[in-house]
CSV table of C-alpha atoms in Angstrom, one decimal:
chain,number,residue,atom,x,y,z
A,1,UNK,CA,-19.6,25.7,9.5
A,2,UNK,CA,-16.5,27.5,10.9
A,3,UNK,CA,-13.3,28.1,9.8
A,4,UNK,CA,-11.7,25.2,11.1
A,5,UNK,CA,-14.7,22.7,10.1
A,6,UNK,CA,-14.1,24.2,6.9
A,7,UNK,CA,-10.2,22.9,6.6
A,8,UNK,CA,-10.6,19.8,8.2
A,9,UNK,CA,-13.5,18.9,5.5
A,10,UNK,CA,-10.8,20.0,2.5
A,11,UNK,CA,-8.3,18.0,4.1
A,12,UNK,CA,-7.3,14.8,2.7
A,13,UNK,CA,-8.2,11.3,4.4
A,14,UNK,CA,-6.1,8.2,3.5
A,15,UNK,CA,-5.8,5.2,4.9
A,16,UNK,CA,-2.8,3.0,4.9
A,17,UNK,CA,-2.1,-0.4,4.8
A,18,UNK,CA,1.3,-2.3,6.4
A,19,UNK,CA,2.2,0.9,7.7
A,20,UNK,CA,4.1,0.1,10.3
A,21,UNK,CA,7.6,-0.2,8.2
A,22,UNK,CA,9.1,0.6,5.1
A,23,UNK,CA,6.8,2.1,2.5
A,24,UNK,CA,3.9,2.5,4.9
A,25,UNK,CA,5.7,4.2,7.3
A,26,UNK,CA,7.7,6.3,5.1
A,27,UNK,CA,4.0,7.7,2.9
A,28,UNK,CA,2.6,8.3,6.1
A,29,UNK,CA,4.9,10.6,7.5
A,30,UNK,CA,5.1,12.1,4.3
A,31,UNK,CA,1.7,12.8,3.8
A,32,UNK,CA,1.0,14.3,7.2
A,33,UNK,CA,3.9,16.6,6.7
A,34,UNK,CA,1.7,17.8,3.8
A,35,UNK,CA,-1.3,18.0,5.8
A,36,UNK,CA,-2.7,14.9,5.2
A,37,UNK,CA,-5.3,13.3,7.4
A,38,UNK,CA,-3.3,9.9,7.7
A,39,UNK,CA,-5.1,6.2,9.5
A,40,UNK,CA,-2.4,4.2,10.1
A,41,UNK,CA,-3.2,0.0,10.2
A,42,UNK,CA,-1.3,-2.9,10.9
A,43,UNK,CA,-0.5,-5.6,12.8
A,44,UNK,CA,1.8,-4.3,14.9
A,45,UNK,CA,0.3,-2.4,17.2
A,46,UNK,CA,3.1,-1.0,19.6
A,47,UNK,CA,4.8,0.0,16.3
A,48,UNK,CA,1.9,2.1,14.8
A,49,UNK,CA,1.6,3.9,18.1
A,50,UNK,CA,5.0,5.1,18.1
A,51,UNK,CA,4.7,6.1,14.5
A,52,UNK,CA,1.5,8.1,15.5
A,53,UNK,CA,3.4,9.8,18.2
A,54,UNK,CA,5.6,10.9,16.3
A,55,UNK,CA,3.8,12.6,13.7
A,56,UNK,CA,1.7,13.7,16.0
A,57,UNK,CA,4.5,15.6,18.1
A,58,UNK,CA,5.6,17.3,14.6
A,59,UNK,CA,2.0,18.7,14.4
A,60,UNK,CA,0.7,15.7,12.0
A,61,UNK,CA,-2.7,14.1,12.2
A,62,UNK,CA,-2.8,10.6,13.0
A,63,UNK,CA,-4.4,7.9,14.0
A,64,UNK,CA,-4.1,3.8,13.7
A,65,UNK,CA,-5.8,1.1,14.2
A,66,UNK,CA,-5.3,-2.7,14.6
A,67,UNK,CA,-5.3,-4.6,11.0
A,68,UNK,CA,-5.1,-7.8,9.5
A,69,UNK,CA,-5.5,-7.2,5.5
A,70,UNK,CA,-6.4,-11.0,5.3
A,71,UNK,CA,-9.7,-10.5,7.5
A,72,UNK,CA,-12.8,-8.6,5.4
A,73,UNK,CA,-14.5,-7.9,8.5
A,74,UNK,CA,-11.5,-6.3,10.0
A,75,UNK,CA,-10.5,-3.9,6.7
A,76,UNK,CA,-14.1,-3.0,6.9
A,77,UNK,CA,-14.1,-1.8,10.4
A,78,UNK,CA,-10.5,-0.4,9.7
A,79,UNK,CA,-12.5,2.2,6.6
A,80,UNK,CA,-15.7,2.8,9.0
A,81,UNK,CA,-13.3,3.9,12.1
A,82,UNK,CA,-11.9,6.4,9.2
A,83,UNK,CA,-15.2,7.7,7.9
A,84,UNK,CA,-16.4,7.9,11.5
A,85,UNK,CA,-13.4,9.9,13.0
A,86,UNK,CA,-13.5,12.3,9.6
A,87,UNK,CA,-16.4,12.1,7.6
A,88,UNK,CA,-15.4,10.6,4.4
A,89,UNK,CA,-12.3,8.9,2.6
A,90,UNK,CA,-10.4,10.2,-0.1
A,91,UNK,CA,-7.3,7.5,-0.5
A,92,UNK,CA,-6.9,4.0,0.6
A,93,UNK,CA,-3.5,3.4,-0.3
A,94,UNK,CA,-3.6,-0.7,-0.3
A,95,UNK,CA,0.7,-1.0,0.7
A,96,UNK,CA,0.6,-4.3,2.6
A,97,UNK,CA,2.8,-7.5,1.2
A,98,UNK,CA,5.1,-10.3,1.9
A,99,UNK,CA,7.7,-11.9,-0.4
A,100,UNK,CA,8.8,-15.0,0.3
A,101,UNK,CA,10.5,-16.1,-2.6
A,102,UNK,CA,11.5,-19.7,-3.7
A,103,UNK,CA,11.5,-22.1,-6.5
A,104,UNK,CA,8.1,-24.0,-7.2
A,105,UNK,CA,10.2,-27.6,-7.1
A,106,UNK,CA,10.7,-26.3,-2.9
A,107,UNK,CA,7.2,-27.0,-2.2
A,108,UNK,CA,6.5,-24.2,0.3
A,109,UNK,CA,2.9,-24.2,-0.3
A,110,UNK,CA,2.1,-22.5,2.7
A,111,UNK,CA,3.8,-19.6,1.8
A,112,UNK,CA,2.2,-19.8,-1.6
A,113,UNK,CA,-0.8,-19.4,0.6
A,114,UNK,CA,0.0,-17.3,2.9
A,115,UNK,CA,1.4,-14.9,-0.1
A,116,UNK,CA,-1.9,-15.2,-2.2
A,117,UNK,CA,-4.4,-14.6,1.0
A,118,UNK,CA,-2.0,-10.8,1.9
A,119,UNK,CA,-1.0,-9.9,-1.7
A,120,UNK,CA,-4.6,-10.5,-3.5
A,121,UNK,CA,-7.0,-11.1,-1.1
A,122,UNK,CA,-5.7,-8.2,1.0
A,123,UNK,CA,-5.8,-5.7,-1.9
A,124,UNK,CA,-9.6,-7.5,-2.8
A,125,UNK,CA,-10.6,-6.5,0.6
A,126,UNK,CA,-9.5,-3.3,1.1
A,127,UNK,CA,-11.7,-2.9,-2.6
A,128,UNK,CA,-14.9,-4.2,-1.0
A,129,UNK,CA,-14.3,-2.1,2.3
A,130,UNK,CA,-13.5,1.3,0.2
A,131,UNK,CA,-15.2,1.2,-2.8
A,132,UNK,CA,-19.3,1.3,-1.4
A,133,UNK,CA,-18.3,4.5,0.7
A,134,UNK,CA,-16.5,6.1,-2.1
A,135,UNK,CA,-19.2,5.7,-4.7
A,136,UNK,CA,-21.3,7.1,-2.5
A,137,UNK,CA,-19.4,9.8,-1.9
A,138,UNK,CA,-18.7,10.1,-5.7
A,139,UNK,CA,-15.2,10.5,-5.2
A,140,UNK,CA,-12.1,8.2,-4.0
A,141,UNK,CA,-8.8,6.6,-5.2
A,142,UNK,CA,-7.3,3.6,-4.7
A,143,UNK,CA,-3.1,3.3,-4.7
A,144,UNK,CA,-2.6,-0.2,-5.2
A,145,UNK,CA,1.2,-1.6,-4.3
A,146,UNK,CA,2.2,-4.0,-7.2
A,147,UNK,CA,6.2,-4.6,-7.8
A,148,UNK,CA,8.6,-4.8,-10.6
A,149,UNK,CA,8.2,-8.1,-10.3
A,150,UNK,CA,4.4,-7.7,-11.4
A,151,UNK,CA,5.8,-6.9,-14.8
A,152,UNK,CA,8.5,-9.1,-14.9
A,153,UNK,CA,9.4,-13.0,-13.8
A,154,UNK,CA,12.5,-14.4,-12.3
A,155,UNK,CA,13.4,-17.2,-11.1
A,156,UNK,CA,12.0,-17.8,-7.1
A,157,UNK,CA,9.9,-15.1,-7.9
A,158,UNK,CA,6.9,-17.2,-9.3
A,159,UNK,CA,4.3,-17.1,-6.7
A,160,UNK,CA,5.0,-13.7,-5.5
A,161,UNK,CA,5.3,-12.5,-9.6
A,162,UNK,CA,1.6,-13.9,-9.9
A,163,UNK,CA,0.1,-11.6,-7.2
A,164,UNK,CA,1.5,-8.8,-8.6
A,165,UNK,CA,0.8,-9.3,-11.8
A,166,UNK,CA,-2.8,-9.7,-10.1
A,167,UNK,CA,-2.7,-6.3,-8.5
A,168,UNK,CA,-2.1,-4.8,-12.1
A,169,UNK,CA,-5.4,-6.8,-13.5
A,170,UNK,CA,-7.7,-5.7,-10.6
A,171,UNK,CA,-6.4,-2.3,-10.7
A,172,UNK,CA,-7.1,-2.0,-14.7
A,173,UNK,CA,-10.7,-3.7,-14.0
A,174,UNK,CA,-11.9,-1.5,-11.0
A,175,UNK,CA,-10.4,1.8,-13.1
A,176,UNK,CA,-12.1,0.5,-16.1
A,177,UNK,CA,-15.4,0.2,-14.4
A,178,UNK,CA,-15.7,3.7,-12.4
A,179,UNK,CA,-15.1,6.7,-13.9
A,180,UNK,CA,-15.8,9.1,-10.5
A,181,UNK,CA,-12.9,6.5,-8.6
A,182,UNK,CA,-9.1,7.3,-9.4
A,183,UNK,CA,-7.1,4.0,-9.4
A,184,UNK,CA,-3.6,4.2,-9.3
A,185,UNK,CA,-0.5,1.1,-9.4
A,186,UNK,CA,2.8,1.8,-7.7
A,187,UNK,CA,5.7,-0.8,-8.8
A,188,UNK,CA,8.7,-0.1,-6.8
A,189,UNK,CA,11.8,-1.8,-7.7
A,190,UNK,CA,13.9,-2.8,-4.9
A,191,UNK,CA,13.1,-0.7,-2.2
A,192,UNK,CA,14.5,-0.4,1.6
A,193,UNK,CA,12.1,-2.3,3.6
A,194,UNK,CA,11.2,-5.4,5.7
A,195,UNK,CA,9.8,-7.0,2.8
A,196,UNK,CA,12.7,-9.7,2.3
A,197,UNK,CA,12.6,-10.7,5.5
A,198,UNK,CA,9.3,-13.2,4.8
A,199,UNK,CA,12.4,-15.3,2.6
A,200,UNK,CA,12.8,-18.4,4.3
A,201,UNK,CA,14.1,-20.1,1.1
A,202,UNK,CA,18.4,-19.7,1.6
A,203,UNK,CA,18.7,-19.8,-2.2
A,204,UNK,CA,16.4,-17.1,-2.6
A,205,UNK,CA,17.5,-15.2,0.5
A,206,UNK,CA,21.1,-15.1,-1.0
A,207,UNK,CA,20.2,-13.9,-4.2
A,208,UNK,CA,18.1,-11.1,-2.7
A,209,UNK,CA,21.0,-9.8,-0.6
A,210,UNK,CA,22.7,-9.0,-3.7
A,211,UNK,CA,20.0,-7.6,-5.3
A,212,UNK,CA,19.1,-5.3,-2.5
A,213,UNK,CA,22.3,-3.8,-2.7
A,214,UNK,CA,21.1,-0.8,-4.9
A,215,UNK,CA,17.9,-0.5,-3.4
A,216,UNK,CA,16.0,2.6,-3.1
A,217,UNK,CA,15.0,4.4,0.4
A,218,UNK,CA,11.2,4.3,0.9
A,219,UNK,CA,10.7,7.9,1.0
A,220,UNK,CA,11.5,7.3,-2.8
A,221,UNK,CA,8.5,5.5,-3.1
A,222,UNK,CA,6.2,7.6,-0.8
A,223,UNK,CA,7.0,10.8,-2.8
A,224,UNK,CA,5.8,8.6,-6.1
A,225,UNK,CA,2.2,8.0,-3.4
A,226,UNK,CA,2.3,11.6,-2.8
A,227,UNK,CA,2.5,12.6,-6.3
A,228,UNK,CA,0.0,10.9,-7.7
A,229,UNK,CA,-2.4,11.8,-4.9
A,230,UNK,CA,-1.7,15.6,-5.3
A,231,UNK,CA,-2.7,15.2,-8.9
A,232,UNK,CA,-6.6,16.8,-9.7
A,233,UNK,CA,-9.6,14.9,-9.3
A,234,UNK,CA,-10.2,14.7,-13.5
A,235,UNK,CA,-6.3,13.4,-13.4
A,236,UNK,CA,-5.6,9.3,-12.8
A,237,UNK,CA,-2.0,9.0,-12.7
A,238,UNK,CA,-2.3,4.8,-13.3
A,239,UNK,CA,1.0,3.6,-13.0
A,240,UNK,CA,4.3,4.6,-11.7
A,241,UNK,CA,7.5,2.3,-11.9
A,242,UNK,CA,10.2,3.5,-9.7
A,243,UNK,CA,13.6,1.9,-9.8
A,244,UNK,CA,17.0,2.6,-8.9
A,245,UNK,CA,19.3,4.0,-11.8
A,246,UNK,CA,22.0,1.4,-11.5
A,247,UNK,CA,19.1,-1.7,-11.5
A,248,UNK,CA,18.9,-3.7,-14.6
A,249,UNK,CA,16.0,-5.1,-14.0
């Protein structure tokens, strides 16, 4: 093995989720400025591309793919494009959400499903695409995107509460039953990012504009990724909360 097989076998693989704005885009152009091997997937195509060609063009290494965290068969193809292009996988980094907030007595039960299928079943299949490869590779971590509001319920915030307080129970299950797989929860208070614009609710929208006043940048939040990713392999940071100083929340 040369040299330069050598390095690119050292260097780290992740793979993330709703990368194409806020958090997603702000940890991956992190981590490749650390050297990071980053795969970039989301739905919007044209916007992954320019994020690749920009990290690229400040000597990064990137690549994306198309993805849909709501289609098994998609996430799957999204790790095996990863493993096939590198070798292995060392991080899936599960980021992707929407937060449409309203009160139950609204009746927005589509959103509820809609919310439910990205928030859980997205993080579920990014579990069953990841975690075969990296128990046979005996090595792997999962970063797992819950929210204060996984820890925490106000009101509008029901449905969206519940799938975050979901991402904490799977997390603490799947670390629970490996002990060669780091798994690691990131709840981010308000943060900088699309996120608020899945509110249709006007109630809920107003309120959110207010609260969104102190919010944090994403790069905040990446550098909370990045740390927990840097720790060593016998080291499972589990949970980081990351707020701004002025929130009460």
């Amino acid at each position: 093995m040369t040299a330069n097989e050598n390095n690119a076998k050292q260097q780290k693989v992740v793979l993330i989720t709703g990368a194409s704005s806020g958090i997603g885009e702000a940890t991956a152009r992190l981590l490749a400025h650390k050297g990071i091997h980053v795969i970039l997937g989301a739905r919007r195509t044209e916007r992954l591309e320019t994020l690749v060609t920009a990290i690229r063009s400040e000597g990064g290494s990137a690549e994306y793919q198309t993805l849909d965290v709501t289609d098994r068969a998609g996430f799957q193809a999204f790790v095996e494009f990863a493993q096939s292009k590198f070798g292995h996988v060392d991080v899936i980094i599960n980021n992707a959400g929407v937060m449409p907030l309203s009160k139950l007595e609204a009746l927005k039960v589509d959103e509820w499903d809609w919310i439910i299928d990205v928030n859980i079943r997205g993080v579920l299949n990014g579990i069953a695409a990841g975690l075969p490869l990296m128990k046979h590779q005996g090595f792997g971590q999962f970063i797992n995107l819950s929210s204060i509001g996984g820890h925490a319920v106000w009101p509008t915030s029901a449905v969206y509460s519940a799938t975050k307080f979901a991402v904490l129970a799977i997390s603490e299950g799947l670390r629970q039953e490996n002990t060669d797989i780091r798994v690691t929860v990131i709840s981010p208070g308000v943060t900088e990012s699309e996120l608020a614009d899945s509110i249709t609710d006007a109630e809920a929208g107003k309120g959110m504009e207010e609260f969104r006043k102190i919010a944090l940048p994403a790069e905040a939040i990446a550098r909370a990724i990045a740390f927990a990713i840097d720790q060593p392999d016998d080291v499972d940071v589990n949970e980081i909360i990351v707020r701004p100083t002025a929130s009460p929340y």
